[in-house]
Short mmCIF file of C-alpha atoms in Angstrom, two decimals:
data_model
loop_
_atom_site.label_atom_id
_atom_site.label_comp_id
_atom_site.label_asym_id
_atom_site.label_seq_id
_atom_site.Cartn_x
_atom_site.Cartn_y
_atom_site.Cartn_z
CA UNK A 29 19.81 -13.78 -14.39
CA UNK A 30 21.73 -11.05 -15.99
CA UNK A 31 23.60 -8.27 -14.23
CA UNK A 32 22.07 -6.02 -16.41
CA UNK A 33 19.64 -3.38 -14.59
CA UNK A 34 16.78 -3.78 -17.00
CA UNK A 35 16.79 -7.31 -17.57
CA UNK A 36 14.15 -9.11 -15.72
CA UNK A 37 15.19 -12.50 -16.12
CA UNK A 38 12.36 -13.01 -18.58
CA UNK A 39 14.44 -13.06 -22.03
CA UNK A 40 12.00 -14.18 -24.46
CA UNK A 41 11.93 -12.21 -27.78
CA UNK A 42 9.31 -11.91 -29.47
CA UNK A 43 9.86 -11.62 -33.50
CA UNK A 44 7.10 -10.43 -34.71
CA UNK A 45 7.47 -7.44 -32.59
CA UNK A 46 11.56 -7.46 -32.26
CA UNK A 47 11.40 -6.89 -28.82
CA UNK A 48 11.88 -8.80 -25.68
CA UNK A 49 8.61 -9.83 -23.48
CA UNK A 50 10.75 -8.97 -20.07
CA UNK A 51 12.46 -5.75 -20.48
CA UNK A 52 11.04 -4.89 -23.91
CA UNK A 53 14.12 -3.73 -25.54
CA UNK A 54 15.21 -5.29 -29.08
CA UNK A 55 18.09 -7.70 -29.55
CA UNK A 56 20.25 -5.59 -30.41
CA UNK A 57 19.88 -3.79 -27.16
CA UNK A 58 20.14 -6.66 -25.16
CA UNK A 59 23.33 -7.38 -27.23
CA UNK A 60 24.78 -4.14 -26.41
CA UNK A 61 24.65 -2.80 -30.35
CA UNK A 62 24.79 0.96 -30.18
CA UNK A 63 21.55 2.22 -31.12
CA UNK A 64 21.87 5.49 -33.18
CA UNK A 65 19.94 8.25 -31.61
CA UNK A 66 16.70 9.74 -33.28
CA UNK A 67 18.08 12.59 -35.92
CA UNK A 68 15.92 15.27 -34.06
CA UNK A 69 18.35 14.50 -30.60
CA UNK A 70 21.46 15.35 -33.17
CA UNK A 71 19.81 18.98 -34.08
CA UNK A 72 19.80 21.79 -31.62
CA UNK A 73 16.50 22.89 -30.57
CA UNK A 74 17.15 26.41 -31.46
CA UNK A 75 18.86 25.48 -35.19
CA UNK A 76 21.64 27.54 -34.29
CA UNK A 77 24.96 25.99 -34.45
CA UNK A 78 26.99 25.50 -30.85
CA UNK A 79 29.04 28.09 -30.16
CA UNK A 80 33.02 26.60 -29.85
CA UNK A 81 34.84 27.08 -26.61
CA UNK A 82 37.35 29.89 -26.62
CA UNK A 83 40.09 28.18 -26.76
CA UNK A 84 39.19 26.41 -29.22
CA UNK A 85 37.42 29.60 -31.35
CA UNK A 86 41.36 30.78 -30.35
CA UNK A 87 43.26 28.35 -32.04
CA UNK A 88 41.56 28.84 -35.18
CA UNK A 89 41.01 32.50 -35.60
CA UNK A 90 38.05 33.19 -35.13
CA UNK A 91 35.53 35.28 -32.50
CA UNK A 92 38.00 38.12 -32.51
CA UNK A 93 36.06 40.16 -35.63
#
């Protein structure tokens, strides 16, 4: 069995689906492949953009209007 938390020790994928009967994640998931996040989890909620740290807003000019 694997060490892996989710993993079941039922690893039986099931192709017309993609997924795995045990855990029910894909193969690529059970092969570790990064899986890109959905695009709405890269936008802010509000749709305003994130404010840069001081420092940073600082180093290049700009906050001090």
């Amino acid at each position: 069995m694997s060490g892996d938390a989710l993993c079941v020790g039922v690893c039986m994928i099931d192709w017309d689906s993609g997924v795995c009967l045990g855990c029910g994640r894909t193969a690529d998931e059970i092969n570790g492949v990064p899986v890109a996040p959905p695009p709405e989890a890269l936008v802010p909620a509000n749709d305003k953009p994130t404010p840069l740290p001081a420092n940073v807003a600082a180093q290049l000019g700009e906050g001090s209007d």
